[in-house]
Structures are given as C-alpha cells and as structure tokens.
Coordinates of C-alpha atoms in Angstrom, one line a residue:
X299 CA 126.1 120.1 88.6
X300 CA 122.5 119.3 90.2
X301 CA 122.5 116.8 92.9
X302 CA 119.8 114.7 93.1
X303 CA 118.6 113.8 96.8
X304 CA 117.2 110.3 97.0
X305 CA 117.0 107.6 99.6
X306 CA 118.0 104.2 98.6
X307 CA 115.9 104.3 95.6
X308 CA 117.6 100.9 94.1
X309 CA 116.8 98.7 97.1
X310 CA 113.7 97.0 96.1
X311 CA 112.7 96.2 99.8
X312 CA 113.1 99.9 100.9
X313 CA 111.8 101.5 97.6
X314 CA 108.6 99.6 97.9
X315 CA 108.4 99.6 101.2
X316 CA 104.7 99.9 102.8
X317 CA 106.0 101.2 106.4
X318 CA 103.7 103.9 107.7
X319 CA 106.3 105.8 109.6
X320 CA 109.5 107.4 108.0
X321 CA 111.8 104.5 107.6
X322 CA 114.7 107.1 108.3
X323 CA 113.4 107.6 111.7
X324 CA 113.9 104.3 113.1
X325 CA 116.7 101.7 113.3
X326 CA 116.5 98.2 111.8
X327 CA 115.4 96.8 115.2
X328 CA 112.3 99.2 114.9
X329 CA 112.5 100.5 118.6
X330 CA 115.2 103.0 118.9
X331 CA 114.8 106.4 116.9
X332 CA 117.7 108.0 115.1
X333 CA 117.3 110.9 117.4
X334 CA 118.0 108.5 120.4
X335 CA 120.8 106.9 118.7
X336 CA 122.7 110.1 117.4
X337 CA 122.2 111.9 121.3
X338 CA 124.4 108.9 122.7
X339 CA 127.9 109.2 122.3
X340 CA 128.7 105.6 122.3
X341 CA 125.7 105.1 119.8
X342 CA 126.8 107.6 117.4
X343 CA 130.4 105.9 116.9
X344 CA 128.6 102.8 116.5
X345 CA 126.2 104.0 113.7
X346 CA 129.9 104.9 112.1
X347 CA 130.9 101.6 112.5
X348 CA 127.5 100.4 110.8
X349 CA 128.7 102.8 107.7
X350 CA 132.0 100.9 107.4
X351 CA 130.1 97.8 107.5
X352 CA 129.1 97.9 104.1
X353 CA 132.8 97.1 103.1
X354 CA 132.3 94.0 100.9
X355 CA 134.3 91.1 101.2
X356 CA 137.5 90.8 98.6
X357 CA 140.5 88.5 98.3
X358 CA 139.4 85.0 97.5
X359 CA 135.7 85.5 98.4
X360 CA 134.1 85.3 95.1
X361 CA 132.5 82.0 94.4
X362 CA 134.0 79.0 96.2
X363 CA 137.2 80.4 97.6
X364 CA 137.8 82.2 93.9
X365 CA 139.7 85.4 93.2
X366 CA 138.2 87.8 90.9
X367 CA 141.4 86.5 88.7
X368 CA 139.5 83.6 87.0
X369 CA 137.2 86.2 85.7
X370 CA 140.0 88.0 83.6
X371 CA 142.8 86.3 81.6
X372 CA 145.0 86.1 84.9
X373 CA 143.6 82.5 86.0
X374 CA 141.3 79.8 85.5
X375 CA 139.3 78.4 88.4
X376 CA 136.8 75.0 88.2
X377 CA 134.1 76.5 90.4
X378 CA 130.5 77.1 89.7
X379 CA 130.9 80.9 89.6
X380 CA 133.9 81.0 87.4
X381 CA 132.6 78.4 85.0
X382 CA 129.1 80.3 84.8
X383 CA 130.9 83.7 83.8
X384 CA 133.0 81.7 81.2
X385 CA 129.8 80.1 79.9
X386 CA 128.2 83.9 79.3
X387 CA 125.7 83.3 82.2
X388 CA 125.7 87.1 82.7
X389 CA 122.1 88.7 82.7
X390 CA 120.3 91.3 84.7
X391 CA 118.8 88.7 86.7
X392 CA 122.1 86.3 87.1
X393 CA 125.4 87.4 87.9
X394 CA 127.9 84.8 88.4
X395 CA 130.0 87.3 90.7
X396 CA 127.4 87.7 92.8
X397 CA 126.3 84.0 93.9
X398 CA 125.6 83.7 97.5
X399 CA 128.3 82.1 99.4
X400 CA 128.9 81.5 102.9
X401 CA 132.3 82.9 103.5
X402 CA 131.7 86.5 102.1
X403 CA 129.8 89.4 103.0
X404 CA 128.4 91.9 100.7
X405 CA 128.5 89.7 97.5
X406 CA 125.7 91.5 96.1
X407 CA 127.4 94.7 95.3
X408 CA 124.3 96.6 94.0
X409 CA 122.4 96.6 97.4
X410 CA 125.7 96.4 99.3
X411 CA 126.9 99.8 97.9
X412 CA 123.5 101.5 98.1
X413 CA 123.3 100.2 101.6
X414 CA 126.6 102.1 102.4
X415 CA 125.4 105.3 100.8
X416 CA 122.4 105.1 102.7
X417 CA 124.2 104.8 105.9
X418 CA 126.8 107.6 105.2
X419 CA 124.2 109.8 104.2
X420 CA 122.1 109.3 107.5
X421 CA 125.4 109.8 109.7
X422 CA 126.0 112.9 107.7
X423 CA 122.6 114.3 108.3
X424 CA 122.8 113.9 111.8
X425 CA 126.6 114.4 112.7
X426 CA 126.2 118.2 113.2
X427 CA 123.9 118.0 116.1
X428 CA 125.1 114.5 117.7
X429 CA 126.4 113.8 121.1
X430 CA 130.0 114.2 119.9
X431 CA 131.9 115.9 122.9
X432 CA 135.3 116.5 121.3
X433 CA 135.0 119.0 118.1
X434 CA 138.0 117.1 116.5
X435 CA 136.5 113.7 116.7
X436 CA 133.2 115.2 115.0
X437 CA 135.3 116.5 112.1
X438 CA 137.1 113.4 112.0
X439 CA 133.6 111.3 112.0
X440 CA 132.5 113.7 109.5
X441 CA 135.3 113.1 107.1
X442 CA 135.5 109.5 107.4
X443 CA 131.6 109.3 106.7
X444 CA 132.1 111.6 103.3
X445 CA 135.1 109.0 102.1
X446 CA 133.1 106.0 102.9
X447 CA 130.2 107.7 101.0
X448 CA 132.4 108.4 98.1
X449 CA 134.1 105.0 98.2
X450 CA 130.7 103.1 97.7
X451 CA 129.9 105.3 95.1
X452 CA 132.9 105.0 93.3
X453 CA 132.7 101.2 93.6
X454 CA 129.3 101.5 92.4
X455 CA 129.6 103.3 89.4
X456 CA 133.1 101.4 88.5
X457 CA 130.8 98.1 88.0
X458 CA 127.7 99.6 86.6
X459 CA 128.4 103.0 85.3
X460 CA 127.0 106.6 86.2
X461 CA 124.0 106.3 89.0
X462 CA 122.1 109.2 90.3
X463 CA 124.2 111.2 93.1
X464 CA 122.7 110.3 96.7
X465 CA 123.8 113.0 99.2
X466 CA 120.8 113.0 101.9
X467 CA 118.2 110.5 103.2
X468 CA 114.8 111.2 101.8
X469 CA 111.6 110.2 102.6
X470 CA 109.6 107.0 101.3
X471 CA 107.3 109.3 99.7
X472 CA 109.7 110.6 96.9
X473 CA 108.9 110.4 93.2
X474 CA 111.1 107.9 91.6
X475 CA 110.1 108.6 88.4
X476 CA 111.9 111.8 88.3
X477 CA 115.4 110.2 88.4
X478 CA 117.4 110.2 85.5
X479 CA 121.2 109.0 85.2
X480 CA 123.9 111.6 85.2
X481 CA 127.1 111.3 82.9
X482 CA 130.2 109.4 84.5
X483 CA 132.0 112.4 84.3
X484 CA 129.5 114.2 86.6
X485 CA 129.7 111.1 89.1
X486 CA 133.4 111.4 88.9
X487 CA 133.4 114.9 89.8
X488 CA 131.3 114.7 92.5
X489 CA 133.7 111.8 93.8
X490 CA 136.7 114.0 93.4
X491 CA 135.0 117.2 94.8
X492 CA 134.0 114.8 98.2
X493 CA 137.9 113.4 98.3
X494 CA 139.2 117.2 98.1
X495 CA 136.8 117.9 101.1
X496 CA 138.1 115.2 103.0
X497 CA 141.8 116.2 101.8
X498 CA 141.6 119.7 103.6
X499 CA 140.3 118.0 106.6
X500 CA 143.2 117.8 109.0
X501 CA 141.4 115.9 111.5
X502 CA 141.8 112.7 109.5
X503 CA 145.2 111.2 110.0
X504 CA 147.3 110.4 106.9
X505 CA 148.2 106.9 108.6
X506 CA 146.7 105.0 111.2
X507 CA 148.9 104.6 114.0
X508 CA 147.2 102.5 117.2
X509 CA 145.9 99.1 116.9
X510 CA 142.6 100.4 117.9
X511 CA 141.8 102.4 114.9
X512 CA 142.7 99.7 112.4
X513 CA 140.5 99.9 109.3
X514 CA 139.4 103.4 109.5
X515 CA 139.7 105.5 106.5
X516 CA 142.7 108.2 106.3
X517 CA 143.3 111.1 103.9
X518 CA 145.6 108.8 102.4
X519 CA 142.6 106.9 101.1
X520 CA 141.2 109.8 99.6
X521 CA 144.2 110.5 97.4
X522 CA 143.8 106.7 96.2
X523 CA 140.0 106.8 95.2
X524 CA 140.5 110.5 93.7
X525 CA 143.5 108.7 91.5
X526 CA 141.8 105.8 90.5
X527 CA 138.3 107.6 89.9
X528 CA 140.2 110.2 87.5
X529 CA 142.3 107.5 85.8
X530 CA 139.0 105.7 84.6
X531 CA 137.3 108.7 83.6
X532 CA 140.1 109.7 81.1
X533 CA 140.4 106.0 80.0
X534 CA 138.7 104.8 76.6
X535 CA 135.6 103.3 78.1
X536 CA 134.4 106.8 79.4
X537 CA 136.7 109.0 77.2
X538 CA 136.1 108.1 73.5
X539 CA 137.4 111.3 72.3
X540 CA 140.5 111.0 73.8
X541 CA 140.0 114.2 75.7
X542 CA 143.7 115.1 76.9
X543 CA 142.5 117.5 79.8
X544 CA 141.1 114.3 81.6
X545 CA 144.4 112.6 81.2
X546 CA 145.9 115.8 82.7
X547 CA 144.0 115.8 85.6
X548 CA 144.5 112.0 86.1
X549 CA 148.2 112.7 86.0
X550 CA 148.0 115.5 88.6
X551 CA 146.0 113.8 91.1
X552 CA 148.6 111.0 90.7
X553 CA 151.2 113.2 91.4
X554 CA 149.3 115.0 94.0
X555 CA 149.2 111.8 95.7
X556 CA 152.5 110.3 95.4
X557 CA 154.3 113.8 96.6
X558 CA 151.9 113.9 99.4
X559 CA 152.4 110.3 100.4
X560 CA 155.8 110.2 99.9
X561 CA 156.5 113.5 102.0
X562 CA 154.6 111.5 105.1
X563 CA 156.7 108.4 104.9
X564 CA 155.1 106.4 102.6
X565 CA 157.2 104.1 100.7
X566 CA 157.4 100.6 98.6
X567 CA 158.6 97.9 100.8
X568 CA 161.6 96.2 99.9
X569 CA 160.3 92.5 99.9
X570 CA 157.5 92.4 97.2
X571 CA 157.2 88.6 98.1
X572 CA 156.7 88.3 101.7
X573 CA 154.5 91.9 101.6
X574 CA 151.3 89.8 101.1
X575 CA 151.9 87.2 103.8
X576 CA 150.6 89.6 106.7
X577 CA 148.7 92.3 108.1
X578 CA 150.2 95.9 107.8
X579 CA 151.8 96.7 111.4
X580 CA 150.3 99.6 113.0
X581 CA 152.6 102.0 114.3
X582 CA 154.1 105.6 114.1
X583 CA 157.3 104.1 112.2
X584 CA 155.6 100.7 110.5
X585 CA 157.7 98.5 108.7
X586 CA 154.7 98.4 106.1
X587 CA 155.1 102.0 104.7
X588 CA 153.3 100.9 101.2
X589 CA 149.7 100.0 102.3
X590 CA 147.2 102.9 102.2
X591 CA 144.2 100.9 103.0
X592 CA 143.9 97.3 104.0
X593 CA 140.5 95.6 104.6
X594 CA 139.9 95.0 108.3
X595 CA 137.9 91.9 107.9
X596 CA 140.5 88.9 108.7
X597 CA 140.3 86.8 105.4
X598 CA 142.3 83.6 106.8
X599 CA 140.0 80.1 106.4
X600 CA 141.7 76.9 107.2
X601 CA 140.6 75.6 104.0
X602 CA 141.8 78.5 101.8
X603 CA 145.3 77.5 101.9
X604 CA 144.2 73.7 101.3
X605 CA 142.4 74.6 98.3
X606 CA 145.0 77.4 96.8
X607 CA 147.9 74.8 97.3
X608 CA 149.4 72.2 95.6
X609 CA 148.1 68.2 95.3
X610 CA 151.5 67.1 97.1
X611 CA 150.6 69.4 100.4
X612 CA 149.1 67.0 103.1
X613 CA 145.1 67.6 102.9
X614 CA 144.7 68.9 99.3
X615 CA 141.4 68.0 97.5
X616 CA 140.7 70.9 95.3
X617 CA 142.6 73.4 93.3
X618 CA 141.9 76.9 93.6
X619 CA 142.5 80.0 91.1
X620 CA 145.7 78.7 88.8
X621 CA 147.3 81.4 87.1
X622 CA 147.2 81.2 83.2
X623 CA 149.8 81.0 80.6
X624 CA 149.0 84.6 79.3
X625 CA 150.1 85.5 83.0
X626 CA 153.1 83.9 82.9
X627 CA 154.0 85.1 79.5
X628 CA 153.6 88.8 80.7
X629 CA 156.6 88.6 83.2
X630 CA 159.7 89.9 81.4
X631 CA 163.5 88.4 81.7
X632 CA 165.2 90.2 84.6
X633 CA 168.8 90.5 82.8
X634 CA 167.4 92.4 79.7
X635 CA 164.1 94.0 80.8
X636 CA 162.6 92.8 77.5
X637 CA 159.0 91.0 77.3
X638 CA 159.7 87.6 76.1
X639 CA 157.3 87.6 73.5
X640 CA 155.8 89.9 71.2
X641 CA 152.4 88.8 70.6
X642 CA 150.8 85.4 69.2
X643 CA 150.6 84.2 65.8
X644 CA 147.2 82.4 66.2
X645 CA 143.9 83.4 67.7
X646 CA 144.3 80.7 70.4
X647 CA 147.7 81.8 71.7
X648 CA 149.2 78.9 71.1
X649 CA 152.1 80.1 69.1
X650 CA 153.9 83.0 70.3
X651 CA 156.1 85.3 68.9
X652 CA 159.3 85.2 70.6
X653 CA 161.1 88.4 71.3
X654 CA 164.8 87.6 70.2
X655 CA 166.1 90.9 72.4
X656 CA 164.8 89.2 75.7
X657 CA 167.5 86.3 75.9
X658 CA 164.2 84.1 76.9
X659 CA 165.0 80.3 75.9
X660 CA 161.7 78.2 75.3
X661 CA 163.5 75.1 76.4
X662 CA 164.2 76.9 80.0
X663 CA 161.1 79.0 80.1
X664 CA 161.1 79.5 83.8
X665 CA 164.7 80.8 84.3
X666 CA 165.9 84.3 84.5
X667 CA 162.3 86.0 84.5
X668 CA 160.8 89.0 86.8
X669 CA 161.2 88.2 90.3
X670 CA 157.5 88.9 90.7
X671 CA 156.8 85.9 88.7
X672 CA 158.4 83.6 91.3
X673 CA 156.8 85.5 94.0
X674 CA 153.3 84.7 92.3
X675 CA 153.5 81.6 90.4
X676 CA 154.1 78.2 91.3
X677 CA 155.6 76.3 88.2
X678 CA 157.4 73.2 87.2
X679 CA 160.9 73.0 89.4
X680 CA 159.8 75.6 91.9
X681 CA 160.9 74.9 95.4
X682 CA 158.1 74.7 97.9
X683 CA 159.1 74.4 101.7
X684 CA 157.6 72.2 104.3
X685 CA 156.2 69.3 102.6
X686 CA 156.4 66.6 105.0
X687 CA 159.3 68.9 106.7
X688 CA 161.3 68.9 103.4
X689 CA 161.5 71.2 100.3
X690 CA 159.3 69.8 97.5
X691 CA 160.2 70.6 93.9
X692 CA 157.1 71.2 92.0
X693 CA 156.0 68.5 89.6
X694 CA 153.5 69.6 87.2
X695 CA 154.7 67.7 84.4
X696 CA 152.7 64.6 83.1
X697 CA 152.9 62.0 85.6
X698 CA 154.4 64.1 88.4
X699 CA 153.0 64.6 92.0
X700 CA 151.5 68.3 91.1
X701 CA 151.1 67.4 87.5
X702 CA 148.2 68.9 85.0
X703 CA 144.7 67.6 85.2
X704 CA 144.2 64.0 83.5
X705 CA 140.8 62.7 84.0
X706 CA 139.6 61.0 86.4
X707 CA 142.0 63.0 89.1
X708 CA 139.4 65.3 89.8
X709 CA 139.5 68.6 91.4
X710 CA 142.9 68.5 93.0
X711 CA 145.2 69.3 90.3
X712 CA 145.8 72.3 87.9
X713 CA 144.4 72.7 84.8
X714 CA 146.8 75.5 83.4
X715 CA 150.1 73.9 84.4
X716 CA 150.8 76.3 87.4
X717 CA 149.6 77.3 91.0
X718 CA 149.0 80.2 92.6
X719 CA 152.2 81.4 94.9
X720 CA 151.2 84.8 96.0
X721 CA 149.5 85.0 99.4
X722 CA 150.8 81.4 100.3
X723 CA 153.7 80.8 102.7
X724 CA 155.4 77.6 102.0
X725 CA 157.3 77.8 105.2
X726 CA 154.0 77.4 107.1
X727 CA 152.2 74.4 107.4
X728 CA 149.0 76.5 107.0
X729 CA 150.2 78.0 103.9
X730 CA 148.7 81.3 104.8
X731 CA 149.5 83.5 107.6
X732 CA 146.3 83.9 110.0
X733 CA 146.5 87.8 110.0
X734 CA 146.4 88.1 106.6
X735 CA 144.3 91.1 105.3
X736 CA 143.3 92.5 101.8
X737 CA 145.2 95.4 100.5
X738 CA 142.8 97.5 98.8
X739 CA 144.9 100.5 98.2
X740 CA 148.7 100.6 97.9
X741 CA 151.5 103.2 97.1
X742 CA 152.6 101.2 93.9
X743 CA 149.2 101.6 92.1
X744 CA 149.6 105.2 92.6
X745 CA 153.1 105.1 90.7
X746 CA 151.6 103.2 87.9
X747 CA 148.4 105.4 87.6
X748 CA 150.8 108.4 87.5
X749 CA 153.0 106.6 84.7
X750 CA 150.1 105.7 82.7
X751 CA 148.1 109.1 83.1
X752 CA 151.4 111.4 82.1
X753 CA 152.2 109.5 79.2
X754 CA 148.6 109.6 77.7
X755 CA 148.7 113.3 78.5
X756 CA 152.2 114.2 77.4
X757 CA 153.7 111.1 76.2
X758 CA 156.5 109.2 77.9
X759 CA 158.2 112.1 80.1
X760 CA 160.8 111.7 82.5
X761 CA 158.1 111.8 85.2
X762 CA 156.4 109.0 83.4
X763 CA 159.5 106.9 83.4
X764 CA 160.4 107.9 87.0
X765 CA 157.3 106.8 88.3
X766 CA 157.3 103.4 86.3
X767 CA 161.0 102.7 87.1
X768 CA 160.4 103.4 90.6
X769 CA 158.1 100.2 90.6
X770 CA 160.2 98.3 88.5
X771 CA 163.5 99.2 90.9
X772 CA 161.6 97.7 93.9
X773 CA 162.1 93.9 92.3
X774 CA 165.6 94.6 90.7
X775 CA 164.1 94.9 87.1
X776 CA 165.6 97.4 84.6
X777 CA 164.5 100.9 83.8
X778 CA 162.5 100.7 80.8
X779 CA 164.2 101.8 77.7
X780 CA 164.2 105.5 77.0
X781 CA 163.6 105.6 73.3
X782 CA 160.1 104.3 73.9
X783 CA 157.2 105.9 71.7
X784 CA 153.8 106.8 73.4
X785 CA 152.3 103.5 72.0
X786 CA 155.1 101.4 73.2
X787 CA 155.3 103.3 76.6
X788 CA 151.3 102.7 76.9
X789 CA 152.1 98.9 76.5
X790 CA 154.6 98.5 78.6
X791 CA 152.9 100.2 81.5
X792 CA 149.8 98.1 81.2
X793 CA 151.8 95.0 81.3
X794 CA 153.7 96.4 84.3
X795 CA 150.2 96.8 86.2
X796 CA 149.6 93.2 85.1
X797 CA 152.3 91.6 86.7
X798 CA 153.1 94.1 89.7
X799 CA 149.2 93.8 90.4
X800 CA 148.7 90.3 89.8
X801 CA 145.6 88.7 91.4
X802 CA 144.6 92.2 93.1
X803 CA 141.6 92.9 91.2
X804 CA 142.9 95.4 88.8
X805 CA 143.3 93.2 85.8
X806 CA 139.4 92.4 85.6
X807 CA 138.6 96.4 85.5
X808 CA 141.7 97.6 83.6
X809 CA 140.8 95.4 80.5
X810 CA 137.4 97.0 80.6
X811 CA 138.1 100.8 80.7
X812 CA 140.8 100.1 78.2
X813 CA 138.3 98.3 76.1
X814 CA 140.3 95.3 75.0
X815 CA 138.1 92.6 76.2
X816 CA 138.1 91.0 72.8
X817 CA 141.6 90.9 72.8
X818 CA 142.1 89.3 76.5
X819 CA 138.9 87.5 77.4
X820 CA 138.0 85.1 74.5
X821 CA 140.1 82.2 75.9
X822 CA 143.1 81.1 78.4
X823 CA 145.9 78.9 77.8
X824 CA 148.0 76.4 79.9
X825 CA 151.4 74.7 79.4
X826 CA 151.4 70.9 79.1
X827 CA 155.1 69.5 80.2
X828 CA 156.4 66.4 79.6
X829 CA 159.5 64.7 81.2
X830 CA 161.6 63.0 78.5
X831 CA 163.8 60.0 78.7
X832 CA 166.9 62.2 79.3
X833 CA 165.0 64.2 82.0
X834 CA 164.8 67.1 80.2
X835 CA 161.1 68.5 79.6
X836 CA 159.2 69.5 76.5
X837 CA 156.5 72.3 76.5
X838 CA 153.2 72.2 74.6
X839 CA 150.8 75.1 75.0
X840 CA 146.8 74.6 74.8
X841 CA 143.4 76.1 75.3
X842 CA 142.5 75.5 78.6
X843 CA 139.0 77.3 78.5
X844 CA 136.9 79.4 76.0
X845 CA 135.1 82.3 77.2
X846 CA 132.1 84.0 75.8
X847 CA 131.8 87.3 77.9
X848 CA 134.2 89.6 75.8
X849 CA 131.5 91.5 73.9
X850 CA 131.7 95.2 74.5
X851 CA 128.1 94.6 76.4
X852 CA 130.4 93.1 79.0
X853 CA 132.3 96.2 79.8
X854 CA 129.7 96.9 82.3
X855 CA 127.7 94.6 84.9
X856 CA 123.7 94.9 83.7
X857 CA 121.6 96.7 86.3
X858 CA 119.8 94.1 88.5
X859 CA 116.3 93.6 86.9
X860 CA 114.2 94.3 89.8
X861 CA 115.8 97.5 90.5
X862 CA 116.0 98.8 87.2
X863 CA 112.3 98.5 86.9
X864 CA 111.8 100.8 89.8
X865 CA 113.3 103.5 88.1
X866 CA 112.0 104.4 84.7
X867 CA 115.0 106.0 83.6
X868 CA 117.0 103.0 84.4
X869 CA 114.3 100.5 82.5
X870 CA 114.6 102.9 79.2
X871 CA 118.6 102.9 79.6
X872 CA 119.7 99.7 80.8
X873 CA 123.5 99.0 80.5
X874 CA 124.2 98.4 76.8
X875 CA 123.6 95.3 75.5
X876 CA 121.0 94.4 78.1

C-alpha cells in the first residue's frame, strides 16, 4: 500500500502557515530547535510525553459534565451539547460533541488527533539519533510513539472515516492538492501492521508495574487497538458485502489478544460494581488484572459527584446523564438468563413485548435483574448509602424525594425516572473516589470482540459461547442457551456489549458500525411511577426525547469545513450527506 507522507495537512493554522523557516525545525516556543531537543536526554523524554499529551479527555467531559452516553440511546442529559445533538445540530461547521468546555482537554478531536500524529512522527523521525543512552529505552520509546500514532489514527478514522496515512513530518511546501483518501480497509491494515510491529518489540512491557510509569502504553494496548480496528473493519458500516475473511481476521486478532493477555496474568476482576470506583493499582501482582489501559489524567471534580448524584443528596443542584428505559430494558433476568422483552409493539417504545420465558414481572420491574443493572442504575427503591448518615431508599415516583422532573422543579431531577449509579460510590459523601481514572481498554471488551467476530465468521461455535459466557459468569449470569441461531447469538452478544460496557463510550460507536441508528436513535423513553394508596406502584412508559440524528449521514462525523477546504479531495469527497 502506498504511504502518503505529509505534515499536519488538516490543521488549518499549520497548513496555511507563512513561516519562513521549516516549522518542524523549531519547537512551539520558537527558540529551541528539534536538534537541540533530541540531543538532550531529558528533553527527548519530555518530547515523548508531549506525544502522550494529545490524549483527549473522555469520561464525563463531553458538554457540561456529560458522558458520551446521552449522545446515544443509553442516557438523556439536559445540557446544551446533548440537546443540540438531539435537535440535529451537526454540520461541517458545528459539532455539539466538540463544544468548548472548561474541564476537558482535546475536545476538538479532529485537531487533537492530527496533532498527536504529528508529534509522534517528529519523535519517530528523530529517535534513532536522539541522545538515549540505553538501547532498551530507545526501542521502548520508539514502540510507544509508534503505538500512540496508531492510537490517534484509529480514533481519528473511527470518527471521521478513512484519512491519508501520515508517517513522516513534511515540509510546509508540500503539495496538498495531491492528497486523496484511501479506503478504510487500507487504513486499518496500516494500524494493524503498526500494532504487529509493537507486539514484536519485547522492550515494551505487557503491564505497567511501577507507579512512575502510570499511563504509559504497553504491548497489551496494541492487542486492544488491533482487535477493535479489525472488528470495526468487518462490521456492516465498512464491510457492506459481509466479507467473511474480515470477520475471521477480527476473530483471530481478538483470540490472539485474549490468549496472550490471560497467559500474562490478565483476568476479569471479581467485583464488577466496585471495579469502576478507583484507579488501577500498579504492581507486579495487581488486584486489578482486567484494565489494559487507563487514561492517566485524574477525572475527579468536586462538582461531578453532585451533578451525577440524586436530589436527596446534600448539595445536589443539577442532574447529570440519566439512564434511559431502553438501557434498563436491556438487562436480563438473572434466574433465567432471558431478556425481559422481545421488542416493542410501537415505534415509541411504550408498548413492550414481554418475554414469557424470562420470569419478569412488570409490576415488580426491578426485581431479579442482571447484577450489572444494580451496579449501573439507581431506580425506585434502590438503597443509597450515606445520605445524612443513613441509607436512603430512592424515591423516583411522582412526589418522591428523587422524583421525575415536574415543572418548575428545575434541573435537579431525573427526566427518565433513573439516575446513574456506575462510577458513583454511595458510601462516600463526595460520591466519586478522588483517584478515579477512565478505563479506556479492558479485557472484557476483547472477550466480547471475540464472541461477536467468531459468530459472524463461523456461527455460534464453542469458542464464541466460551468468550461471551466468560463475561457473563463474572456477574453470575447463566450461560447463553446452546441452541441459538447465528442471528439470535448476534442479538444476544450485541446486548451483552450494551450492558457490560454501559456508559463506557462503546454504544455510540457500536450502533454506527452495525448501521442501526434508525432503530436506536430516533427517541429515548423513561418510566413514570405513581405510588398508589395501598403503597404499591404503577408504571407508565413515556417518550423523554425525540432525536434528529438517526439517518445514515450521521454514521460518521462531518469533516470540519475549514479543513476540508484545504484538501481538494476532502472538499469533493466530504463524508456522505454533508
């Protein structure tokens, strides 16, 4: 495949720079040359840290304390970014996902990822002659920069589609009119080849074992990126002909990752609920053996726990992202391992088709569900610790302390009948532990990648069953039934991803690669609960929000207009629909 060598062709302020000197010969302060930097050992390592510096904020830093979840059918949020998204305010000049915000960094993903690629290229172009006394360190630094470049490129094309492949810094006089977009498959092949090179670099550890190295990339990260990229490349969005060979490659990569990681001591943690309440412990024998990569940036903010808490908690003034009824419906019954519903009779999701085999009781909707439900969602009757020193039973019914929003009660109340439980420790007054970090990659995802890809390649084989059942058994859910067809297994695995990875920035991308936006993103619903005179409850589903961004044009983000205009091929071949 032909590699296109360019400098940051998509960053307008760089591409149109009128500097008389080669931009890549100087650092941003305009005084120290790159040659001087890479002849200094400490400055060389500092430049590698600069490459890491383009890691954007994830977690709750979309919009005003928003997760990515309310931009999908996982949650609803009453905030400017989420409301703008629902209203259809996505254009080449406006992207609600990338609105400026004071608490996050790298929110403008287009420029952020290209900047990361640029810095990685500069480092790789100079690492061979840089002042790095240790040969082991030189190869490790080279591997980290290469993997960071693959990571940024993957995050970029996942969001915007295929992009020219950048492998070297280039002078300002480069002819941008010669650039064309390769295929998504070519881009993924590049990413996979880069990951394979890193996997062959024994100077990168499989796991970080010292606190001073927290946040550095490892070979385990290469397995995660490779698996995710091949899974997306095999999915309907990028594999319209359903080439089984792509699914086979994805299955093989996921299995390779699972086998290699488990052989090195990686394993699912035993307690799903508490897993998200602290940062990974760093040692040669950690308690957290599941996390593959955790973003180094501390994610705590004193306001986060207030906003994503409940009205009866002292200090509450604005509710954050609240789970939807669609997400709640996705949690199966623990005793039977069966889905509670088989679909909806109406387009507005207010008339569910109950599954008689599940054992679900609509009059007691929150009893006997998948344990991950209780770890993710606050619901009516749930016990919340440490409210005024006592255990508080959630009251989301009309008139209750945590009730559904009724005007003019304002922002502090749920608009779906639920609150977020995941990431919140009810035993702490602050709600969220101060050392919480965002778990970008974890082993459970690789198991689910394997289950999905193996089923698509070969049907529901024993390997596919084993992978998904490993994830289910962690939370004591029954194995999937053995007699499922390929289509039935597909739906069960997709649902397994939904509940296992809820609020972890997977659903937003999954529904796009599966091309099911028209089934998932037209609206979201909630549950209105009424307390009757006999203290029983009645339940009524209602539409919380209608949404506009469900057409196929919304499968990809539009290329920002100012950057598309620089590259003729981008201008001519803007993403479909824009």
